[in-house]
Short mmCIF file of C-alpha atoms and ligand atoms in Angstrom, two decimals:
data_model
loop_
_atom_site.label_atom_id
_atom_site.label_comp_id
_atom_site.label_asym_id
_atom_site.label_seq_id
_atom_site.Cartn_x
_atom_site.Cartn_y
_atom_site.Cartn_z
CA UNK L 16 0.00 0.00 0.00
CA UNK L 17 0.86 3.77 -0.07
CA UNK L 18 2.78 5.18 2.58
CA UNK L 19 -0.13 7.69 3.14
CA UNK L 20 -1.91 5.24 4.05
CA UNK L 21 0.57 2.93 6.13
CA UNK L 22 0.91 6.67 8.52
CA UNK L 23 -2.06 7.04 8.97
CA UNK L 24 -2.87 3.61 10.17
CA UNK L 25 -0.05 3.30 12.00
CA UNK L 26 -0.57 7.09 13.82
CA UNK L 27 -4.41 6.01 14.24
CA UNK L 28 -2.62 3.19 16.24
CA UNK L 29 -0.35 5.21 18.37
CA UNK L 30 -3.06 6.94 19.20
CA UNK L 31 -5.20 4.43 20.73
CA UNK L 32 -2.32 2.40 22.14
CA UNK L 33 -0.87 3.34 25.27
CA UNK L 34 2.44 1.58 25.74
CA UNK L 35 5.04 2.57 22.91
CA UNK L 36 6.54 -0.91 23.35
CA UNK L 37 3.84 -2.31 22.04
CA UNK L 38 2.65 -0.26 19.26
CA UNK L 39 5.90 -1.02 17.67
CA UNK L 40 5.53 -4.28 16.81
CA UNK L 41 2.17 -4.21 16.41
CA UNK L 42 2.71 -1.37 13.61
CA UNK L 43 5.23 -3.69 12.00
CA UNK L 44 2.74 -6.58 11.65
CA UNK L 45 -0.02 -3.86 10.57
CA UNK L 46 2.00 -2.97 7.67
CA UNK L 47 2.64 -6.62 6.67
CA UNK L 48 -1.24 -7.41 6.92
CA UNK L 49 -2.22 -4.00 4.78
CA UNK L 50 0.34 -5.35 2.06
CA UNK L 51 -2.12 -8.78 1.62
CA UNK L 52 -4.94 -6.49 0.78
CA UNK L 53 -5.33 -5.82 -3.49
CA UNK L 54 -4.06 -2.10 -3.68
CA UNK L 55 -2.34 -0.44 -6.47
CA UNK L 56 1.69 0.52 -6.56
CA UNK L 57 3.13 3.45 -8.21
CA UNK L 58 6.31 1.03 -8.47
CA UNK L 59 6.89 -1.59 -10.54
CA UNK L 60 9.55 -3.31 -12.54
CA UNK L 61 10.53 -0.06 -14.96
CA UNK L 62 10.61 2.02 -11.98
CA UNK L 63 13.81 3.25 -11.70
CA UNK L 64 15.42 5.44 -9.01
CA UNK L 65 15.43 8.59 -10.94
CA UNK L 66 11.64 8.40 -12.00
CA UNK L 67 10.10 7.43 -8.65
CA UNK L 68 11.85 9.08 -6.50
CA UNK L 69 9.56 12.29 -6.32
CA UNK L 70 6.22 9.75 -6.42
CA UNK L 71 7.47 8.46 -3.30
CA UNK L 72 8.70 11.72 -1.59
CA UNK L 73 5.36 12.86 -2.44
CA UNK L 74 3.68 10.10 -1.06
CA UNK L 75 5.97 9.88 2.35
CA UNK L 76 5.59 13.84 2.58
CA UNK L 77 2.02 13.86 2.24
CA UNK L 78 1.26 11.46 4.98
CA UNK L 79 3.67 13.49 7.30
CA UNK L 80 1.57 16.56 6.78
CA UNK L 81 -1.62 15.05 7.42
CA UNK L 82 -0.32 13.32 10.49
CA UNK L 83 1.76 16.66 11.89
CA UNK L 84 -1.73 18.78 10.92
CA UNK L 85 -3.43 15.87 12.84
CA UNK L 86 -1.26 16.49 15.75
CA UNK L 87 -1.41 19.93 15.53
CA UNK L 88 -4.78 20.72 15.55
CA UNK L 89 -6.05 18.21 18.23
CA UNK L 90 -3.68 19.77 20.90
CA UNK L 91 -2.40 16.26 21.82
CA UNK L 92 -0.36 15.29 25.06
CA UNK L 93 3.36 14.58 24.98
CA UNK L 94 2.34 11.17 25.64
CA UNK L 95 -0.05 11.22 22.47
CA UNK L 96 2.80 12.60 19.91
CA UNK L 97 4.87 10.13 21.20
CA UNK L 98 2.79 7.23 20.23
CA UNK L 99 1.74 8.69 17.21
CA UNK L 100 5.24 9.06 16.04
CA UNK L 101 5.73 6.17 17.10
CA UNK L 102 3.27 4.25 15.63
CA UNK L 103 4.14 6.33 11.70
CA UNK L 104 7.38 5.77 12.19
CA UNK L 105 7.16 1.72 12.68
CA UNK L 106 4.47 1.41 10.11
CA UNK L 107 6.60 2.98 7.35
CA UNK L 108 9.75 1.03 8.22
CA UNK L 109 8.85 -2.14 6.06
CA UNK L 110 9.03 0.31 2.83
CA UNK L 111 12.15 1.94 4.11
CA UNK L 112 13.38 -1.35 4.25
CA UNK L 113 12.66 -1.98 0.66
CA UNK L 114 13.91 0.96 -0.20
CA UNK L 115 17.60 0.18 1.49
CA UNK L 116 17.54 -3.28 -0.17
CA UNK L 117 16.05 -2.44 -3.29
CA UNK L 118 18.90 0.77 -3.70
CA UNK L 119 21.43 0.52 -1.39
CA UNK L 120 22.05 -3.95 -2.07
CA UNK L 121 21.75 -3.47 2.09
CA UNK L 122 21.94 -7.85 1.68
CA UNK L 123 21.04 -7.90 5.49
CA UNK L 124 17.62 -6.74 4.67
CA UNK L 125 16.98 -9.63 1.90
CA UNK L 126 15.30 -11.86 4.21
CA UNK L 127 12.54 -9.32 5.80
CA UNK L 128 12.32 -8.39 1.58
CA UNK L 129 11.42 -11.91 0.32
CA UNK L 130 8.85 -12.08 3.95
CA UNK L 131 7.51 -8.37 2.53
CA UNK L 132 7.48 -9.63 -1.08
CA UNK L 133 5.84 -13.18 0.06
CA UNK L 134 2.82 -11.32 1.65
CA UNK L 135 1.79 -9.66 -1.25
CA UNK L 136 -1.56 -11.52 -2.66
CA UNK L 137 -0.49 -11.81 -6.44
CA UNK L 138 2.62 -12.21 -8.45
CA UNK L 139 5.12 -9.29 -9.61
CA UNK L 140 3.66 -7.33 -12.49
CA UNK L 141 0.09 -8.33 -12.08
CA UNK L 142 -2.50 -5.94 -13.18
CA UNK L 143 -4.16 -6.25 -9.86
CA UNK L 144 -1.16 -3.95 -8.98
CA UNK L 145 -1.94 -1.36 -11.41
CA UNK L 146 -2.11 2.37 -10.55
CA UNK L 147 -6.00 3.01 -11.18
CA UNK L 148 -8.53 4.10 -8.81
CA UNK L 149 -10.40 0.63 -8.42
CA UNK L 150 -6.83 -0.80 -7.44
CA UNK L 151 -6.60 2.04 -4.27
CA UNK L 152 -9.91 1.51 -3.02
CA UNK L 153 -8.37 -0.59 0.05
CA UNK L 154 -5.82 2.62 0.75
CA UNK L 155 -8.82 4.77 0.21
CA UNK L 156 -11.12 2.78 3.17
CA UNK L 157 -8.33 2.15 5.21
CA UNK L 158 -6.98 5.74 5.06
CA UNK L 159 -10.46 6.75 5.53
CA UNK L 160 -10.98 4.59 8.69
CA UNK L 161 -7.35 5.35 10.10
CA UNK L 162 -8.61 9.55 9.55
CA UNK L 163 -11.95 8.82 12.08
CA UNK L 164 -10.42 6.66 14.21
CA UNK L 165 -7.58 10.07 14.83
CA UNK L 166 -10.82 12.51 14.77
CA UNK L 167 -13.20 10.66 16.66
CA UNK L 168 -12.12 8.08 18.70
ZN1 LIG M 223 4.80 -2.56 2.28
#
């Protein structure tokens, strides 16, 4: 999935989690079980460095904004912006991950890779993966879900 949409599910977790030492983890595994959903990537096998590198700044930047506005505007405790850093920061790691592997050969990584890769529900290059709008109607509900749980819960 997007990584607007792994922040916001993982600060919608921070914020209902109290104990940082678990929201880690948990955020982790959240990522992994978002990934088995159908949802469409702006990457794929001609992406190269050069031409995705602003689609995912974009992304990453975009779900910062809307977490630091969150944060902002709900005049939060310490305790709150801890957890809901906590819980962005964890959920995005599995992409950064990817990201260190995929450009960086960082060979240590190619295990937790192949475990990201495995949990995706199709094959590389499927057009299940395609970037259209009936492909990011999962990021769209669970984005939408992760916004009410910040605002109302
Ligand atoms: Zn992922």
């Amino acid at each position: 999935m997007i990584l607007i949409t792994h922040a916001l599910v993982g600060a919608a977790l921070g914020k209902q989690i109290g104990n940082p030492f678990i929201i880690a983890p948990l955020a982790i595994a959240l990522h992994f079980c978002l990934d088995t959903f159908r949802h469409g990537e702006y990457l794929n096998r001609q992406s190269t460095f050069k031409n995705t590198t602003w689609k995912v700044a974009l992304d990453l930047f975009s779900g910062l904004i809307i977490v630091t506005l969150y944060l902002k505007f709900s005049h939060s405790s310490i305790e709150t912006l801890q957890n809901v850093f906590i819980g962005t920061f964890f959920s995005l790691l599995p992409d950064l991950t990817t990201v260190l592997y995929w450009k960086f050969h960082a060979n240590f990584l190619k295990k937790i890779y192949a475990f990201h890769e495995w949990v995706h529900p199709y094959p590389k290059g499927d057009q299940r993966y395609d970037w259209n709008l009936r492909n990011s109607s999962n990021d769209i509900i669970f984005s939408l879900i992760a916004i009410s749980i910040l605002l109302f819960f």
